[in-house]
């Protein structure tokens, strides 16, 4: 099983941030997952493995960070389209999580999700991944697990 769970973010608006920072977000959140999936693909196909990508609830709303997470969702769709007969692919969309990254980013942007969405922990998202059916991975084929 491959779990694509790397992620960094920025609270900058398009045109307001440094291009290097936005490029780093795309490199880690999207291209990092792409390269790891490509490297693991031969083994995953041979073993009829699984790919679980951890996107974000923010992939379905509009903030600059969304582009990288929407790309991760599209990567999962592409893997499913190309290899779905031999590979189970699932995308998990965790909601607002209490992490050291969120607080400072929200403060810088003047935004907060407190009171809008229930706060969860990274362990909550991990449990959603862990609870996937072990012997019946195909029942999760194409599943989108929203954690809002």
XYZ file of N, CA and C in Angstrom:
444
model
N 0.841 -1.176 0.000
C 0.000 0.000 0.000
C 0.883 1.236 0.000
N 0.493 2.194 -0.810
C 1.156 3.491 -0.834
C 0.172 4.517 -0.300
N 0.597 5.296 0.686
C -0.209 6.407 1.185
C 0.529 7.691 0.834
N -0.052 8.471 -0.082
C 0.496 9.781 -0.433
C -0.028 10.778 0.587
N 0.833 11.183 1.527
C 0.379 12.032 2.615
C 1.277 13.243 2.833
N 2.139 13.552 1.898
C 3.000 14.725 2.065
C 2.196 15.982 1.757
N 2.482 17.043 2.453
C 1.785 18.277 2.152
C 2.374 19.469 2.878
N 2.466 20.559 2.146
C 2.827 21.852 2.724
C 1.816 22.854 2.187
N 1.723 24.015 2.787
C 0.749 24.988 2.332
C 1.232 26.403 2.508
N 0.474 27.313 1.927
C 0.747 28.731 2.055
C -0.583 29.459 2.128
N -0.608 30.553 2.824
C -1.835 31.344 2.925
C -1.817 32.518 1.956
N -0.820 32.577 1.088
C -0.724 33.717 0.178
C -1.761 33.618 -0.931
N -2.147 34.773 -1.450
C -3.066 34.825 -2.581
C -2.248 34.826 -3.863
N -2.871 34.377 -4.945
C -2.180 34.393 -6.235
C -1.789 35.832 -6.541
N -0.554 36.028 -6.914
C -0.054 37.365 -7.205
C 0.513 38.069 -5.990
N 0.238 37.577 -4.804
C 0.724 38.199 -3.585
C 1.914 37.469 -2.989
N 2.067 36.208 -3.338
C 3.126 35.402 -2.750
C 4.344 35.345 -3.642
N 5.312 34.658 -3.172
C 6.542 34.433 -3.914
C 6.344 33.200 -4.788
N 6.639 33.296 -6.044
C 6.450 32.148 -6.945
C 7.191 30.917 -6.452
N 8.331 31.112 -5.811
C 9.085 29.965 -5.309
C 8.288 29.197 -4.262
N 7.533 29.899 -3.439
C 6.732 29.239 -2.412
C 5.596 28.431 -3.046
N 4.889 29.025 -4.008
C 3.817 28.298 -4.684
C 4.370 27.102 -5.445
N 5.528 27.265 -6.046
C 6.172 26.156 -6.759
C 6.517 25.027 -5.783
N 6.993 25.380 -4.599
C 7.321 24.361 -3.593
C 6.071 23.593 -3.166
N 4.942 24.291 -3.017
C 3.688 23.623 -2.655
C 3.322 22.597 -3.721
N 3.398 22.989 -4.989
C 3.081 22.052 -6.074
C 4.078 20.907 -6.130
N 5.347 21.201 -5.924
C 6.373 20.145 -5.967
C 6.127 19.089 -4.899
N 5.828 19.524 -3.685
C 5.620 18.563 -2.595
C 4.255 17.888 -2.718
N 3.191 18.687 -2.800
C 1.837 18.149 -2.710
C 1.415 17.350 -3.934
N 1.843 17.767 -5.111
C 1.406 17.099 -6.331
C 2.513 16.273 -6.972
N 3.603 16.926 -7.328
C 4.650 16.204 -8.055
C 5.355 15.173 -7.182
N 5.477 15.431 -5.885
C 6.055 14.429 -4.991
C 5.226 13.155 -5.007
N 3.905 13.307 -4.908
C 3.012 12.143 -4.950
C 3.097 11.447 -6.301
N 3.183 12.228 -7.352
C 3.288 11.675 -8.707
C 4.540 10.805 -8.830
N 5.678 11.334 -8.402
C 6.946 10.601 -8.528
C 6.969 9.347 -7.653
N 6.448 9.442 -6.442
C 6.410 8.271 -5.557
C 5.490 7.201 -6.149
N 4.330 7.606 -6.660
C 3.411 6.639 -7.271
C 4.060 5.964 -8.476
N 4.739 6.739 -9.304
C 5.401 6.164 -10.482
C 6.475 5.165 -10.067
N 7.231 5.488 -9.034
C 8.290 4.587 -8.573
C 7.712 3.313 -7.954
N 6.598 3.433 -7.255
C 5.999 2.275 -6.578
C 5.103 1.451 -7.491
N 4.724 1.999 -8.628
C 3.739 1.359 -9.496
C 4.074 -0.077 -9.895
N 5.296 -0.399 -10.312
C 5.565 -1.797 -10.678
C 5.244 -2.774 -9.544
N 5.661 -2.449 -8.339
C 5.384 -3.331 -7.195
C 3.888 -3.359 -6.874
N 3.243 -2.208 -6.899
C 1.819 -2.148 -6.582
C 0.993 -2.960 -7.577
N 1.354 -2.892 -8.853
C 0.620 -3.656 -9.860
C 0.860 -5.151 -9.700
N 2.095 -5.507 -9.406
C 2.441 -6.922 -9.225
C 1.691 -7.533 -8.044
N 1.500 -6.753 -6.996
C 0.858 -7.268 -5.776
C -0.619 -6.893 -5.671
N -1.151 -6.266 -6.723
C -2.528 -5.766 -6.699
C -2.730 -4.874 -5.472
N -1.810 -3.937 -5.315
C -1.778 -3.074 -4.137
C -2.815 -1.974 -4.160
N -2.606 -1.026 -3.268
C -3.535 0.086 -3.104
C -2.775 1.397 -3.035
N -3.398 2.443 -3.541
C -2.895 3.803 -3.385
C -3.972 4.590 -2.658
N -3.598 5.212 -1.556
C -4.495 6.109 -0.837
C -3.828 7.475 -0.839
N -4.500 8.455 -1.419
C -3.967 9.810 -1.440
C -4.731 10.655 -0.438
N -3.998 11.394 0.367
C -4.609 12.276 1.354
C -4.611 13.672 0.750
N -5.765 14.103 0.291
C -5.913 15.425 -0.309
C -6.252 16.396 0.819
N -7.361 17.064 0.712
C -7.799 18.003 1.735
C -9.209 18.422 1.396
N -9.995 18.712 2.413
C -11.309 19.271 2.161
C -11.171 20.577 1.379
N -10.031 21.241 1.527
C -9.791 22.480 0.787
C -9.624 22.239 -0.709
N -9.543 20.982 -1.138
C -9.483 20.685 -2.570
C -10.807 21.001 -3.255
N -11.872 21.150 -2.478
C -13.176 21.427 -3.072
C -13.667 22.842 -2.766
N -12.801 23.670 -2.213
C -13.092 25.094 -2.045
C -11.951 25.861 -2.690
N -12.063 27.158 -2.750
C -11.082 27.921 -3.503
C -10.147 28.705 -2.599
N -8.961 28.199 -2.466
C -7.824 28.903 -1.889
C -6.618 28.456 -2.706
N -5.527 29.213 -2.736
C -4.391 28.826 -3.574
C -3.875 27.409 -3.326
N -3.886 26.968 -2.103
C -3.443 25.622 -1.739
C -4.262 24.552 -2.463
N -5.497 24.917 -2.823
C -6.408 23.971 -3.466
C -5.858 23.396 -4.755
N -5.151 24.186 -5.525
C -4.667 23.709 -6.827
C -3.829 22.453 -6.672
N -2.962 22.424 -5.677
C -2.114 21.244 -5.499
C -2.928 20.047 -5.033
N -3.910 20.273 -4.181
C -4.709 19.160 -3.671
C -5.720 18.675 -4.711
N -6.255 19.587 -5.535
C -7.113 19.146 -6.639
C -6.300 18.330 -7.633
N -5.063 18.737 -7.843
C -4.182 17.960 -8.714
C -3.954 16.563 -8.174
N -3.818 16.440 -6.858
C -3.643 15.126 -6.237
C -4.889 14.265 -6.458
N -6.063 14.868 -6.391
C -7.303 14.135 -6.668
C -7.321 13.657 -8.116
N -6.906 14.519 -9.038
C -6.857 14.140 -10.454
C -5.829 13.040 -10.691
N -4.723 13.072 -9.960
C -3.732 11.998 -10.071
C -4.373 10.667 -9.685
N -5.146 10.652 -8.614
C -5.854 9.433 -8.219
C -6.821 8.972 -9.295
N -7.554 9.918 -9.893
C -8.481 9.567 -10.975
C -7.735 8.957 -12.160
N -6.582 9.525 -12.482
C -5.786 9.016 -13.599
C -5.266 7.615 -13.308
N -4.743 7.399 -12.100
C -4.275 6.057 -11.729
C -5.415 5.042 -11.809
N -6.590 5.448 -11.359
C -7.750 4.560 -11.391
C -8.137 4.241 -12.833
N -8.113 5.231 -13.697
C -8.463 5.042 -15.100
C -7.467 4.118 -15.797
N -6.186 4.337 -15.545
C -5.153 3.579 -16.243
C -4.924 2.188 -15.655
N -5.064 2.038 -14.330
C -4.678 0.784 -13.683
C -5.755 0.213 -12.770
N -6.964 0.710 -12.845
C -8.019 0.308 -11.917
C -8.326 -1.171 -11.891
N -7.984 -1.885 -12.957
C -8.235 -3.324 -12.958
C -7.223 -4.082 -12.108
N -6.105 -3.411 -11.757
C -5.054 -4.078 -10.976
C -4.633 -3.299 -9.744
N -5.286 -2.185 -9.481
C -4.850 -1.298 -8.410
C -6.069 -0.609 -7.809
N -6.192 -0.644 -6.497
C -7.269 0.089 -5.819
C -6.765 1.490 -5.501
N -7.561 2.494 -5.821
C -7.154 3.884 -5.621
C -8.251 4.602 -4.843
N -7.877 5.236 -3.750
C -8.815 5.942 -2.882
C -8.260 7.328 -2.584
N -9.141 8.305 -2.448
C -8.720 9.645 -2.042
C -9.450 10.009 -0.758
N -8.703 10.465 0.215
C -9.256 10.904 1.497
C -9.135 12.425 1.550
N -10.200 13.094 1.931
C -10.220 14.550 2.035
C -10.374 14.939 3.504
N -9.289 14.999 4.267
C -9.447 15.416 5.666
C -9.955 16.854 5.747
N -10.689 17.133 6.793
C -11.157 18.490 7.031
C -10.121 19.286 7.806
N -10.575 20.325 8.462
C -9.707 21.187 9.253
C -9.066 20.370 10.361
N -7.758 20.287 10.342
C -7.038 19.494 11.341
C -6.182 20.397 12.213
N -6.116 20.052 13.459
C -5.291 20.791 14.412
C -3.840 20.372 14.209
N -3.120 21.157 13.426
C -1.704 20.885 13.179
C -0.917 22.169 13.383
N 0.392 22.057 13.569
C 1.213 23.259 13.718
C 1.201 24.132 12.466
N 0.849 23.561 11.321
C 0.844 24.330 10.073
C -0.386 25.226 9.998
N -1.554 24.727 10.389
C -2.788 25.474 10.165
C -2.864 26.775 10.948
N -2.552 26.738 12.220
C -2.688 27.935 13.053
C -1.948 29.147 12.516
N -0.628 29.046 12.277
C 0.109 30.193 11.755
C -0.383 30.650 10.383
N -0.749 29.703 9.505
C -1.229 30.077 8.173
C -2.544 30.832 8.276
N -3.439 30.380 9.147
C -4.720 31.056 9.322
C -4.517 32.446 9.910
N -3.589 32.571 10.856
C -3.321 33.874 11.455
C -2.782 34.853 10.416
N -1.849 34.388 9.572
C -1.277 35.259 8.545
C -2.338 35.727 7.558
N -3.274 34.844 7.215
C -4.283 35.200 6.217
C -5.467 35.927 6.835
N -5.546 35.937 8.165
C -6.678 36.559 8.829
C -7.932 35.702 8.770
N -7.772 34.438 8.373
C -8.907 33.529 8.264
C -8.805 32.466 9.337
N -9.923 31.898 9.663
C -9.941 30.783 10.601
C -11.114 29.884 10.257
N -10.926 28.598 10.407
C -12.017 27.650 10.197
C -12.659 27.253 11.515
N -12.166 27.815 12.609
C -12.729 27.488 13.919
C -14.208 27.848 13.925
N -15.024 26.941 14.378
C -16.456 27.170 14.428
C -17.169 26.856 13.124
N -16.429 26.740 12.029
C -17.024 26.415 10.734
C -17.029 24.911 10.534
N -15.921 24.294 10.838
C -15.785 22.846 10.666
C -15.268 22.256 11.966
N -15.683 21.052 12.284
C -15.162 20.432 13.500
C -13.671 20.171 13.355
N -12.957 20.464 14.395
C -11.516 20.259 14.358
C -11.214 18.785 14.560
N -10.335 18.255 13.734
C -9.916 16.872 13.894
C -8.410 16.848 14.060
N -7.907 15.692 14.340
C -6.467 15.530 14.496
C -5.938 14.742 13.308
N -4.635 14.797 13.073
C -4.065 13.951 12.022
C -4.369 12.471 12.262
N -4.483 12.083 13.518
C -4.797 10.690 13.841
C -6.197 10.304 13.347
N -7.130 11.259 13.323
C -8.472 10.972 12.802
C -8.403 10.593 11.325
N -7.618 11.334 10.564
C -7.460 11.013 9.141
C -6.767 9.666 8.978
N -5.772 9.403 9.805
C -5.069 8.116 9.732
C -6.024 6.964 10.021
N -6.936 7.160 10.961
C -7.904 6.100 11.268
C -8.834 5.845 10.081
N -9.200 6.899 9.352
C -10.050 6.711 8.168
C -9.337 5.847 7.134
N -8.042 6.041 6.987
C -7.259 5.231 6.053
C -7.118 3.817 6.589
N -6.827 3.713 7.861
C -6.601 2.409 8.479
C -7.851 1.529 8.432
N -9.035 2.132 8.480
C -10.277 1.362 8.516
C -10.730 0.871 7.151
N -9.970 1.124 6.128
C -10.369 0.638 4.810
C -10.442 -0.880 4.850
N -11.304 -1.477 4.059
C -11.391 -2.942 4.047
C -10.080 -3.552 3.570
N -9.499 -4.404 4.355
C -8.193 -4.975 4.022
C -8.270 -6.020 2.914
N -9.250 -6.884 2.968
C -9.328 -7.961 1.988
C -10.255 -7.634 0.833
N -10.948 -6.539 0.935
C -11.886 -6.177 -0.124
C -11.595 -4.763 -0.600
N -10.357 -4.545 -1.029
C -9.930 -3.205 -1.435
C -10.799 -2.654 -2.551
N -11.321 -3.511 -3.408
C -12.116 -3.009 -4.519
C -13.405 -2.343 -4.064
N -13.867 -2.620 -2.845
C -15.058 -1.929 -2.371
C -14.760 -0.454 -2.125
N -13.497 -0.114 -2.019
C -13.099 1.282 -1.858
C -12.590 1.864 -3.167
N -12.632 1.113 -4.245
C -12.115 1.593 -5.522
C -12.857 2.863 -5.915
N -12.119 3.931 -6.068
C -12.712 5.195 -6.460
C -13.402 5.939 -5.338
N -13.312 5.437 -4.120
C -13.995 6.090 -3.006
C -13.382 7.452 -2.727
N -14.222 8.368 -2.378
C -13.801 9.674 -1.894
C -14.281 9.739 -0.458
N -13.352 9.814 0.470
C -13.690 9.809 1.886
C -13.572 11.234 2.398
N -14.706 11.894 2.597
C -14.706 13.264 3.104
C -14.668 13.232 4.614
N -13.795 14.033 5.189
C -13.672 14.141 6.644
C -13.997 15.582 7.004
N -15.255 15.937 6.998
C -15.622 17.321 7.286
C -16.353 17.417 8.604
